[in-house]
Short mmCIF file of C-alpha atoms in Angstrom, two decimals:
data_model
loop_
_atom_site.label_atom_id
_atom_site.label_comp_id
_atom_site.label_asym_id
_atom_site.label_seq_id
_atom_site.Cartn_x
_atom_site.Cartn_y
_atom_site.Cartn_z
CA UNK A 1 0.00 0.00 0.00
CA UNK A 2 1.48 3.23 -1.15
CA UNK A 3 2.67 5.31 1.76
CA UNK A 4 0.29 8.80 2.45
CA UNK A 5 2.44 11.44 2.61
CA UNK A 6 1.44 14.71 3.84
CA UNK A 7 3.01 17.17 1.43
CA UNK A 8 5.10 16.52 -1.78
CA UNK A 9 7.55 18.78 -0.75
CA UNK A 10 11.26 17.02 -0.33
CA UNK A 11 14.00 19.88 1.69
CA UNK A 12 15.10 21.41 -1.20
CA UNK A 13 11.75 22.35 -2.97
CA UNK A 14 10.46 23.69 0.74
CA UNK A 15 13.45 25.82 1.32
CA UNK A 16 13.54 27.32 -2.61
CA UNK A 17 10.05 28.43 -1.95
CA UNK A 18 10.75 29.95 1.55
CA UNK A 19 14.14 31.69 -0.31
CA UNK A 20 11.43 32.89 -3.55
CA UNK A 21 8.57 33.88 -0.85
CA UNK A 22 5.98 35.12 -3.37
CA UNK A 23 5.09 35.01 -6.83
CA UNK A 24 2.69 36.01 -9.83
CA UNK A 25 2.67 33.38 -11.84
CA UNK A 26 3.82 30.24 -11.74
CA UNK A 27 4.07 27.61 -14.52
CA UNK A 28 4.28 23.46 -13.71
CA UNK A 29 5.57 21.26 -15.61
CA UNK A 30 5.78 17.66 -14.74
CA UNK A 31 8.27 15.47 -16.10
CA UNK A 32 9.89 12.18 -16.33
CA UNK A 33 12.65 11.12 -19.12
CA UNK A 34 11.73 14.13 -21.08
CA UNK A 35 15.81 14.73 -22.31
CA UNK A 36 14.96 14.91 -25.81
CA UNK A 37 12.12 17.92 -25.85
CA UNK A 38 12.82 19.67 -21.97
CA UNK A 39 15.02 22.37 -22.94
CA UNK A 40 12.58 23.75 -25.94
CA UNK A 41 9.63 23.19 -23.30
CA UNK A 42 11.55 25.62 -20.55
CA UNK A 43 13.17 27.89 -23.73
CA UNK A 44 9.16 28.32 -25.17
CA UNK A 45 7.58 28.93 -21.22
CA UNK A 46 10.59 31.49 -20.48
CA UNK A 47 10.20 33.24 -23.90
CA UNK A 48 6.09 33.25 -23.26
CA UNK A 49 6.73 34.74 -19.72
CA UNK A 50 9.27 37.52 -20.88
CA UNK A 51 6.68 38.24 -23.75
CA UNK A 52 3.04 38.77 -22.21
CA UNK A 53 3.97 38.92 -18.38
CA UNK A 54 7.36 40.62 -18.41
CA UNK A 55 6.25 42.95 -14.98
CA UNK A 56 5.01 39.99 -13.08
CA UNK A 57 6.72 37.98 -10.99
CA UNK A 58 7.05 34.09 -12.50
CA UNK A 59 8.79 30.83 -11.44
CA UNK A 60 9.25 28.23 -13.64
CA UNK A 61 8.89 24.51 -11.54
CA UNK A 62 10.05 21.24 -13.19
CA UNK A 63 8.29 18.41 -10.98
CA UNK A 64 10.24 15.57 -11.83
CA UNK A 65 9.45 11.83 -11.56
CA UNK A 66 12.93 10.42 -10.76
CA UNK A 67 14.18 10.53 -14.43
CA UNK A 68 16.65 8.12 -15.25
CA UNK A 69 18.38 9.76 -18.39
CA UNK A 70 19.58 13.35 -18.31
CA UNK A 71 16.25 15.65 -17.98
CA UNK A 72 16.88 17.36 -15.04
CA UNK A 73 20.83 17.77 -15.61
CA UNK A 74 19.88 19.48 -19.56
CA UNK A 75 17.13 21.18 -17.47
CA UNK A 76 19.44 22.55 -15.18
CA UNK A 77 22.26 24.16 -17.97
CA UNK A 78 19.08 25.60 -20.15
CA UNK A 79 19.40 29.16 -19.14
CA UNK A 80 16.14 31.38 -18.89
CA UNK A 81 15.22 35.17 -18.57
CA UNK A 82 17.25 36.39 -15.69
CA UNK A 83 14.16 37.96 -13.86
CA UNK A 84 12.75 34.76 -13.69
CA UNK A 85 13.14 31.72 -11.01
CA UNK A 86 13.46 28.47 -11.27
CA UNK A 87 13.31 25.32 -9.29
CA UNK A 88 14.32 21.74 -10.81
CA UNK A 89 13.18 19.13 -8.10
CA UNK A 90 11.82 15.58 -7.40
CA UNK A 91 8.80 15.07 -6.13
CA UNK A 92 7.87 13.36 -3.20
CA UNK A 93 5.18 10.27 -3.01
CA UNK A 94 3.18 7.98 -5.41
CA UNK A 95 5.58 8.15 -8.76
CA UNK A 96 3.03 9.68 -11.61
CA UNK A 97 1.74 12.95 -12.76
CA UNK A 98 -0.71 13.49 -10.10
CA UNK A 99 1.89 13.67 -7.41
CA UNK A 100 3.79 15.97 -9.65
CA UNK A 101 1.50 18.33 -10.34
CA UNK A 102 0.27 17.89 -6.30
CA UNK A 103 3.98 19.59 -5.74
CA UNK A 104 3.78 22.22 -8.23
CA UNK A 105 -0.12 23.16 -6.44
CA UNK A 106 1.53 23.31 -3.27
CA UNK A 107 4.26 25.47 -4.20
CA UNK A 108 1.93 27.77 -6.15
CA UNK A 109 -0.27 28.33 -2.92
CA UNK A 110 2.39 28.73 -0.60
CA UNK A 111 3.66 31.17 -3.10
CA UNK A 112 0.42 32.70 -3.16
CA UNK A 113 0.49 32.88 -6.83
CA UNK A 114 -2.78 34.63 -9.41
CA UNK A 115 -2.66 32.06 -11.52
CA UNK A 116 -1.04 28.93 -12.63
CA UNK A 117 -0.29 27.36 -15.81
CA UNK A 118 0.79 23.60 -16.56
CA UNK A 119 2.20 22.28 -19.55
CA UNK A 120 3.39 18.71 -20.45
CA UNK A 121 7.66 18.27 -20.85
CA UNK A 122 7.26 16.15 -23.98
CA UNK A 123 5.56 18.90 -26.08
CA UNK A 124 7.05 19.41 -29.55
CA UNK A 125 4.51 21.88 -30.55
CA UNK A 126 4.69 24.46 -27.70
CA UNK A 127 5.28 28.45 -28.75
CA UNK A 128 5.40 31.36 -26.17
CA UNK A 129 1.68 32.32 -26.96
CA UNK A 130 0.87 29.26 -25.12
CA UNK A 131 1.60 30.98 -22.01
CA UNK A 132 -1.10 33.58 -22.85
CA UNK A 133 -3.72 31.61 -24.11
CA UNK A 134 -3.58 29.76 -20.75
CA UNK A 135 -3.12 32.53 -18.31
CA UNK A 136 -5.05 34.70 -19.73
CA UNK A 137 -8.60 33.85 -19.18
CA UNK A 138 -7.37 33.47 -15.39
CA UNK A 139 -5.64 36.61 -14.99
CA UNK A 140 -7.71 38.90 -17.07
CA UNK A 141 -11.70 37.54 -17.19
CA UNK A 142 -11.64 35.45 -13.78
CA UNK A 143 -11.66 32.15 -14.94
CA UNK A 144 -11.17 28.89 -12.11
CA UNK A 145 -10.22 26.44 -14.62
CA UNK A 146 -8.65 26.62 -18.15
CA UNK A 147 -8.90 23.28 -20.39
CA UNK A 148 -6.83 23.16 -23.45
CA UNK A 149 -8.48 22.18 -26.91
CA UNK A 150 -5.63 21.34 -29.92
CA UNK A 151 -5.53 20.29 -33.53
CA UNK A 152 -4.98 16.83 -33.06
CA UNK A 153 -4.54 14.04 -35.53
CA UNK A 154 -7.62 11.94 -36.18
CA UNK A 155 -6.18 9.11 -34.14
CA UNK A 156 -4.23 10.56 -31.04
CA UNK A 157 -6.26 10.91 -27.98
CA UNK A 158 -8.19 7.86 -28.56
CA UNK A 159 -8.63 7.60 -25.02
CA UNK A 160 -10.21 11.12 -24.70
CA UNK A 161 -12.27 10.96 -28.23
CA UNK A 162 -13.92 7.71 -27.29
CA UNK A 163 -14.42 7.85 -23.35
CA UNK A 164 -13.46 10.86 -21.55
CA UNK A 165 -15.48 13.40 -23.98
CA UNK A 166 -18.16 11.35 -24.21
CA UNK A 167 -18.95 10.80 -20.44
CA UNK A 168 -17.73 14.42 -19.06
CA UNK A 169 -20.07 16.01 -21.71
CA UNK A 170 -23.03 13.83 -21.22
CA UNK A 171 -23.17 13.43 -17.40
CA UNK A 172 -21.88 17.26 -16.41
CA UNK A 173 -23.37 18.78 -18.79
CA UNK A 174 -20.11 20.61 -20.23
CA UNK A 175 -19.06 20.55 -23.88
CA UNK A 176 -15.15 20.37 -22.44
CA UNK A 177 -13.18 18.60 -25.84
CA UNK A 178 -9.80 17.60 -24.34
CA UNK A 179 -11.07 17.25 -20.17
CA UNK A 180 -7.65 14.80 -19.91
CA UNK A 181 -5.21 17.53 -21.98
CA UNK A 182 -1.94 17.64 -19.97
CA UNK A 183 -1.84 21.52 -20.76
CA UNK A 184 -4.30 23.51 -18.47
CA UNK A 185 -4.39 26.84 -16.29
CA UNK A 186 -6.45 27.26 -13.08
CA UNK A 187 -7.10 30.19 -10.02
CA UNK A 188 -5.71 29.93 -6.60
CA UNK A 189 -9.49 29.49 -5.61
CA UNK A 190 -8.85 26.20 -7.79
CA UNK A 191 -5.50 25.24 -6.40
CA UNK A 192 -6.28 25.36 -2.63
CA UNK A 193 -9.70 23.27 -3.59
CA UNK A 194 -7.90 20.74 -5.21
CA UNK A 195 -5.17 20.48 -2.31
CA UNK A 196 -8.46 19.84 0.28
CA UNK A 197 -8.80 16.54 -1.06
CA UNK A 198 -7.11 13.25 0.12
CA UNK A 199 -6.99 11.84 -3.32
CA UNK A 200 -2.86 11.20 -3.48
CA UNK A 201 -2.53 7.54 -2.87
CA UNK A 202 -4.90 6.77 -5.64
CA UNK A 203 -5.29 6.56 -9.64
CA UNK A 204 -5.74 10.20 -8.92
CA UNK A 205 -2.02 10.41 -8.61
CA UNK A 206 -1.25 8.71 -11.75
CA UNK A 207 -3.08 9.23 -14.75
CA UNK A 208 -6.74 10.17 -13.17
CA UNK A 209 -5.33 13.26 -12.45
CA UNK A 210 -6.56 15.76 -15.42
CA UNK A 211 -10.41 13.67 -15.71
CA UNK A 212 -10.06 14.66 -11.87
CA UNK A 213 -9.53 17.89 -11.83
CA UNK A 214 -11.70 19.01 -14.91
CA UNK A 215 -14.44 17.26 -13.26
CA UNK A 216 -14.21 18.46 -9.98
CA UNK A 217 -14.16 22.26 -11.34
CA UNK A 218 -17.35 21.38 -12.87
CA UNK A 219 -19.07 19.69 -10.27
CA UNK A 220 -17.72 22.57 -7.58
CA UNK A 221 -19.23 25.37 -10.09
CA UNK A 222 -16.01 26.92 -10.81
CA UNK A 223 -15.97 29.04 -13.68
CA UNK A 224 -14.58 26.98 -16.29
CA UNK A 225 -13.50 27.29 -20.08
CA UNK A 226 -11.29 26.01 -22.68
CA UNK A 227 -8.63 27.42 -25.05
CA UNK A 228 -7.52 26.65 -28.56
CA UNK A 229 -3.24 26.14 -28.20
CA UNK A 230 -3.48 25.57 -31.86
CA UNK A 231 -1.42 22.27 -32.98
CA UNK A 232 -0.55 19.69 -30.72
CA UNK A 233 2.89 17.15 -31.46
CA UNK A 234 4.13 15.16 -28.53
CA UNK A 235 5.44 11.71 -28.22
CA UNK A 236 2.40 9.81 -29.14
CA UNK A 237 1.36 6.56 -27.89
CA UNK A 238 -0.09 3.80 -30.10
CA UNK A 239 -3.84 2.68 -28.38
CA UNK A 240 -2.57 -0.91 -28.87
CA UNK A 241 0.57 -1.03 -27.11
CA UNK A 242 0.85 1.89 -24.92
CA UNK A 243 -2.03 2.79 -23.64
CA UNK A 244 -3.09 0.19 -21.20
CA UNK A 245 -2.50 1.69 -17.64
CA UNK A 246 -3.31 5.46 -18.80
CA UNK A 247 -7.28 3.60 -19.57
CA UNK A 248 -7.14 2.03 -16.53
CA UNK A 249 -6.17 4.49 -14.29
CA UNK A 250 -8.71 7.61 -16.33
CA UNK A 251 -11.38 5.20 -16.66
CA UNK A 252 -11.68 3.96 -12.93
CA UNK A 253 -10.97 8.05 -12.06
CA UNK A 254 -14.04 8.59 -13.91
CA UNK A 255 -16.73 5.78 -12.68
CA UNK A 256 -15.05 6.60 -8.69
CA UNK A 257 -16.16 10.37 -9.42
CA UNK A 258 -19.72 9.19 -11.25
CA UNK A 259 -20.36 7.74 -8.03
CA UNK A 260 -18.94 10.96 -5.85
CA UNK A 261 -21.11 13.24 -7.72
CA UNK A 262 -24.39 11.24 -8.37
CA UNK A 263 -26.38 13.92 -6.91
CA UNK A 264 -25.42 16.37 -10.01
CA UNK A 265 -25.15 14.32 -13.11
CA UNK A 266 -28.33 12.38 -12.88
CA UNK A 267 -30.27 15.89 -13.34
CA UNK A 268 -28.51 17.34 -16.04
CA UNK A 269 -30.07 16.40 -19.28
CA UNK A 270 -28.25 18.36 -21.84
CA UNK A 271 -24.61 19.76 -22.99
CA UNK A 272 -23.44 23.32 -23.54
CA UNK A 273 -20.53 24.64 -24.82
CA UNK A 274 -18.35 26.46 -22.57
CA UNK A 275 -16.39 29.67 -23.64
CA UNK A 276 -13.53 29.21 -26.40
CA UNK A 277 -10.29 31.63 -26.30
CA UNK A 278 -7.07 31.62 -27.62
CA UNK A 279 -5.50 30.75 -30.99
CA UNK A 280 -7.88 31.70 -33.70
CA UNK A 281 -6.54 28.96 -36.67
CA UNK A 282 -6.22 25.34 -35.59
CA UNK A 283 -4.27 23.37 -38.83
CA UNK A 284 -4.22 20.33 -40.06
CA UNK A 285 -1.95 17.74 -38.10
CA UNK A 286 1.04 15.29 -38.54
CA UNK A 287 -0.64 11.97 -38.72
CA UNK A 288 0.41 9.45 -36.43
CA UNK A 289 0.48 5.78 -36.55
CA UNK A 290 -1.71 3.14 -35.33
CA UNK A 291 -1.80 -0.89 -35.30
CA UNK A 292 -5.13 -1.14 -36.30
CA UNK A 293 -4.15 -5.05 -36.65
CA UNK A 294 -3.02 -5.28 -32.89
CA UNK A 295 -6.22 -3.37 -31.85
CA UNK A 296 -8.54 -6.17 -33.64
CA UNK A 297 -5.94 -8.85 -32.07
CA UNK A 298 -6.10 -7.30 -28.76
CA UNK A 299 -9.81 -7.77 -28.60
CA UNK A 300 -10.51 -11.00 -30.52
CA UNK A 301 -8.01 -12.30 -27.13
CA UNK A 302 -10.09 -10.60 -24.81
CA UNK A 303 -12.88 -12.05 -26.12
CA UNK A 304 -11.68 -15.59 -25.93
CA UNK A 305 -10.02 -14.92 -22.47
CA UNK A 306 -12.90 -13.20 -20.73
CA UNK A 307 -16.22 -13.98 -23.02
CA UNK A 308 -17.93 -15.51 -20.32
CA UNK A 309 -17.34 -13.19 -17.85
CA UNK A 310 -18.62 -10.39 -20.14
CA UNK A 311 -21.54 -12.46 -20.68
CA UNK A 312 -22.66 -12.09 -17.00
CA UNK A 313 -21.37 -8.70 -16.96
CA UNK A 314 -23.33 -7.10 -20.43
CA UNK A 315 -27.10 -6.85 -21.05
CA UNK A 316 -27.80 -9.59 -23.47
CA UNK A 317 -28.11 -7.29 -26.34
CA UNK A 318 -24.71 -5.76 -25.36
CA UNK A 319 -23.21 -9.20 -25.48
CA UNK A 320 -24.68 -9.91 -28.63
CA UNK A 321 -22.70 -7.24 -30.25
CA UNK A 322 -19.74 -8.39 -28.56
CA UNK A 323 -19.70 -11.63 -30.01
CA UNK A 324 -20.96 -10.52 -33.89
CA UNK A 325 -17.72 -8.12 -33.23
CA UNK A 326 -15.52 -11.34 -32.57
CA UNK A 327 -16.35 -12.47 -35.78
CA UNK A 328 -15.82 -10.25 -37.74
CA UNK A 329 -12.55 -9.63 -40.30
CA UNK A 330 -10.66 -6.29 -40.05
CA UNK A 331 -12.15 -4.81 -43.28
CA UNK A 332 -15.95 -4.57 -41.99
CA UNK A 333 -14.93 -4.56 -37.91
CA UNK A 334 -17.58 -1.96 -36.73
CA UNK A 335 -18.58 -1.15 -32.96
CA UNK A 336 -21.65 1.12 -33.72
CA UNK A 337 -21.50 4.55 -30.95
CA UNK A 338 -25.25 3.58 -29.96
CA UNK A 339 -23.76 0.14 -28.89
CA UNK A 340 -20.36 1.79 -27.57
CA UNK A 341 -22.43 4.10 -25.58
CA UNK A 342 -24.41 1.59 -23.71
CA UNK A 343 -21.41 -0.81 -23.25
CA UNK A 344 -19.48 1.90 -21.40
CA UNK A 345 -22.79 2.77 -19.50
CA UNK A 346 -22.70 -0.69 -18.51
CA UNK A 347 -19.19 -0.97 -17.52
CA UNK A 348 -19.92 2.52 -15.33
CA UNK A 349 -22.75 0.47 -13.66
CA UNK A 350 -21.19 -2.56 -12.54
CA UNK A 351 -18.31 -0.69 -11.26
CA UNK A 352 -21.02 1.06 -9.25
CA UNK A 353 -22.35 -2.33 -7.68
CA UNK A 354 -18.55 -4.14 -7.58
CA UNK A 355 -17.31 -3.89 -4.55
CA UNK A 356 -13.87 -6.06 -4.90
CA UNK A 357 -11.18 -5.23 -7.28
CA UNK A 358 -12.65 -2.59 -9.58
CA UNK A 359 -9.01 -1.81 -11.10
CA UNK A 360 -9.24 -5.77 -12.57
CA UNK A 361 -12.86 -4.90 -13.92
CA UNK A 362 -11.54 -1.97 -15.95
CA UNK A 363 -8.77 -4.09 -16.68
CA UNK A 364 -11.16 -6.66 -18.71
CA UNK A 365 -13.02 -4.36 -20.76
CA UNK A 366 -10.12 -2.64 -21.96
CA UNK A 367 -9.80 -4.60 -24.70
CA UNK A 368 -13.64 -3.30 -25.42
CA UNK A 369 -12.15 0.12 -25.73
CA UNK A 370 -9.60 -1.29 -28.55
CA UNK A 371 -12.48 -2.77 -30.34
CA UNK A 372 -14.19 0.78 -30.69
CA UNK A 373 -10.71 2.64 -31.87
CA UNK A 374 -10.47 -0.18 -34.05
CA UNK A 375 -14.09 0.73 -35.59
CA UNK A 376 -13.26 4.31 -35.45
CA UNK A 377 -10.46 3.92 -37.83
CA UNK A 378 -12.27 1.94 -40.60
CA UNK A 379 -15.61 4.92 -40.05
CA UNK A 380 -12.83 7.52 -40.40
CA UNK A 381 -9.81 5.88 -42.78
CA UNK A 382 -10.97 8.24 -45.58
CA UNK A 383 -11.77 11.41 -43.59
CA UNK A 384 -9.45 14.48 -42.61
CA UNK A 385 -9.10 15.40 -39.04
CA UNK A 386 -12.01 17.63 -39.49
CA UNK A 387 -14.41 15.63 -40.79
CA UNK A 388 -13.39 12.74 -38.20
CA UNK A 389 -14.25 15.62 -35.75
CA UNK A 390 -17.61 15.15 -36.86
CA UNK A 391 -18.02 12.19 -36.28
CA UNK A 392 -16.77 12.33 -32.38
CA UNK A 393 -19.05 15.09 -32.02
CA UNK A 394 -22.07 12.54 -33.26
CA UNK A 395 -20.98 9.93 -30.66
CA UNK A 396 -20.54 13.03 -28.13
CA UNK A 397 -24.32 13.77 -28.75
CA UNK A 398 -25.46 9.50 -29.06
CA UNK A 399 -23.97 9.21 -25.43
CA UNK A 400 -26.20 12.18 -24.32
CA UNK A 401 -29.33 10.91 -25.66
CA UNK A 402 -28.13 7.05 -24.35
CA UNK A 403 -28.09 8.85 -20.52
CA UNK A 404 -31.69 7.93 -19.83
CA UNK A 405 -30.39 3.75 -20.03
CA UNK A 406 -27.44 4.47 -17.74
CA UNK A 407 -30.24 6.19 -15.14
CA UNK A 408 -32.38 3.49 -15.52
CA UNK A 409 -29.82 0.67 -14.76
CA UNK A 410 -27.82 2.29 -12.13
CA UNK A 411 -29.47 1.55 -9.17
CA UNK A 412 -32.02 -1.55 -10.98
CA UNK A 413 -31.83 -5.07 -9.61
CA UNK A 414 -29.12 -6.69 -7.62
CA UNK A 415 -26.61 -4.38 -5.54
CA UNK A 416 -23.62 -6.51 -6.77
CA UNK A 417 -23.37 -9.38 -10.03
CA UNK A 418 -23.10 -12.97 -8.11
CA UNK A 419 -19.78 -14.37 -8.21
CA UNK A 420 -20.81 -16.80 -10.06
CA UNK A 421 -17.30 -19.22 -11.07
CA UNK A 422 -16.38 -17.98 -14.23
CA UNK A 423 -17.26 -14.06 -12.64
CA UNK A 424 -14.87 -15.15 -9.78
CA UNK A 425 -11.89 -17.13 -12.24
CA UNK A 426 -12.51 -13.48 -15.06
CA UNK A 427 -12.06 -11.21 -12.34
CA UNK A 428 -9.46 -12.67 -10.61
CA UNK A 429 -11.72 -12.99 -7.25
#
């Protein structure tokens, strides 16, 4: 059991920010083996502060993971604008991104900062009007929270375009398009809420960290929008081999805060969008590649692994699909949204009544979420990034009008599935 530290300050970080007392501005960005693309990440974020924010007072914190090749030591030579600060540290507590970014909060309240700004280390794409379009909507028009939106190729963010969209827009209520973007702003107001919570021995600490804390603005009423950062390159991660714990750990971040904030979602019954700022032109991507083999692979072994486990688990016309999808060749593999949509609604539900390990039940449908990238790229194999847009938006709008079926089986019938044998031998119980 991970070890529940009560700050994720280590000596040095705690006696830098007594030394710096106060600040402005501060920007965050969390790192780990990041050699290759840190130093144009700090030159962009130094250029960006000496451009728009040249008067204020800004410190520059690289929260670092325990890197293993040379980030912090390149880190460390890159020089910056003289009139800023900054402070190269490891983090202390669970190793991921939430932890990370849980230093960087505490050193921007104890700093008493405006605003804050986070952007990811292994950005290839990142220009000094970055640092605008995020701080300005907090500094300037009072904004809590600040969600990026990019031009992304068709097939990055598959984890976002097919789960994370879907279910922040239809349950909140909030037309957020990237609510797990690594590149965000938020208000002290923001900060010190997100400190209050004792979330840092969980997935919240890892990857759950940006569904987290876009939902929880929501759900507390913060003033929240999003701003276009124009193109976004990055190391990209192929949804067949890379992106198995970052579903796991945003999926069960998700269905934990479904249950938190019950109260809310199950009265909202519509989307809006929320206010759009920055870049005015978003262009056409780099594409990316994707193993739309592996994906189809991936999933025809889940089926035959955990089939009858699903089969207990999925509505009977849910299963159905399932096992018409298993047969299927790659050329006419489709997972239609409608079905998608009520799949991941039933997922959400028996999370809701599972009581043992819920991080091995997300585990076993994970090759459902392959199956429906898979789909996506023969729907889309012809489109540009636009018109693929289009067709997220559609699902976007299926899983809203699909939100009556999750009500209506959330709290129907048993509290928890029997654990039947096969239930017990498929989930590892």
């Amino acid at each position: 059991m991970a070890v529940d530290y009560d700050t994720a300050f280590r000596t040095y970080l705690a006696k830098r920010i007594e030394q710096i007392e106060s600040a402005d501005i501060v920007v965050g960005i969390p790192c780990y083996n990041n050699d290759s693309t840190i130093v144009n990440v700090l030159k962009q974020v130094s250029r960006g502060l000496a451009r728009h924010y040249k008067s204020a007072r800004s410190v520059i914190l690289l929260s670092d993971g325990g890197s293993t090749d040379d980030t912090r030591e390149i880190a460390r030579e890159e020089e910056i604008m003289p009139w800023q600060e900054k402070v190269i540290f490891i983090y202390r507590g669970v190793s991921g991104k939430g932890t990370a970014l849980r230093a960087i909060f505490e050193a921007a309240e104890k700093l008493n900062v405006r605003a804050c700004a986070v952007v990811d280390a292994d950005l290839r794409s990142i220009t000094p009007d970055w640092v605008r379009y995020l701080l300005e909507p907090v500094i300037e028009k009072n904004y809590d929270f600040v969600a990026p939106n990019y031009s992304r190729y068709k097939y990055d963010g598959t984890i976002t375009n097919n789960v994370a969209y879907n279910l922040t827009r239809a349950l909140y209520g909030k037309r957020v398009r990237q609510p797990i973007g690594g590149d965000f702003a938020l208000s002290r107001k923001t900060i010190q809420s997100y400190l209050s919570h004792n979330v840092w021995t969980t997935d919240v600490a890892r990857f759950g960290i940006d569904i987290w804390m876009t939902t929880q603005a929501i759900a507390n009423g913060f003033k929240v929008c999003q701003t276009n950062l124009g193109m976004k390159l990055h190391d990209p991660k192929d949804p067949a081999s890379s992106l198995g714990p970052m579903f796991r750990q945003v999926v069960w971040t998700l269905f934990t805060l479904m249950e938190q904030h019950f109260s809310l979602w199950k009265e909202i019954r519509s989307s809006e969008s929320v206010e759009t700022f920055g870049a005015q032109e978003l262009l056409e991507p780099e594409p990316i590649k994707v193993n739309h083999e592996l994906l189809i692979q991936d999933f025809t072994l889940g089926f035959q692994h955990f089939g009858a486990t699903w089969k207990q688990i999925f509505s009977p016309v849910s299963y159905a699909t399932i096992e018409k999808l298993a047969g299927m060749d790659a050329k006419e593999f489709l997972l239609p949204a409608t079905s998608w949509a009520q799949i991941l609604y039933e997922v959400a539900t028996t999370f809701h009544r599972w009581s043992k390990d819920r991080a091995k039940l997300v585990d076993i449908v994970s090759p459902l979420y392959e199956a429906r990238v898979a789909s996506f790229i023969n729907e889309t194999a012809d489109m540009t990034t636009a018109e693929a847009e289009r067709v997220i938006e559609e699902q976007a709008e299926i899983f809203e009008q699909e939100k009556p079926y999750l009500l209506q089986s959330w709290d129907a019938g048993e509290k928890e599935p029997k654990a039947t044998g096969m239930l017990q031998k498929g989930l590892g119980v």
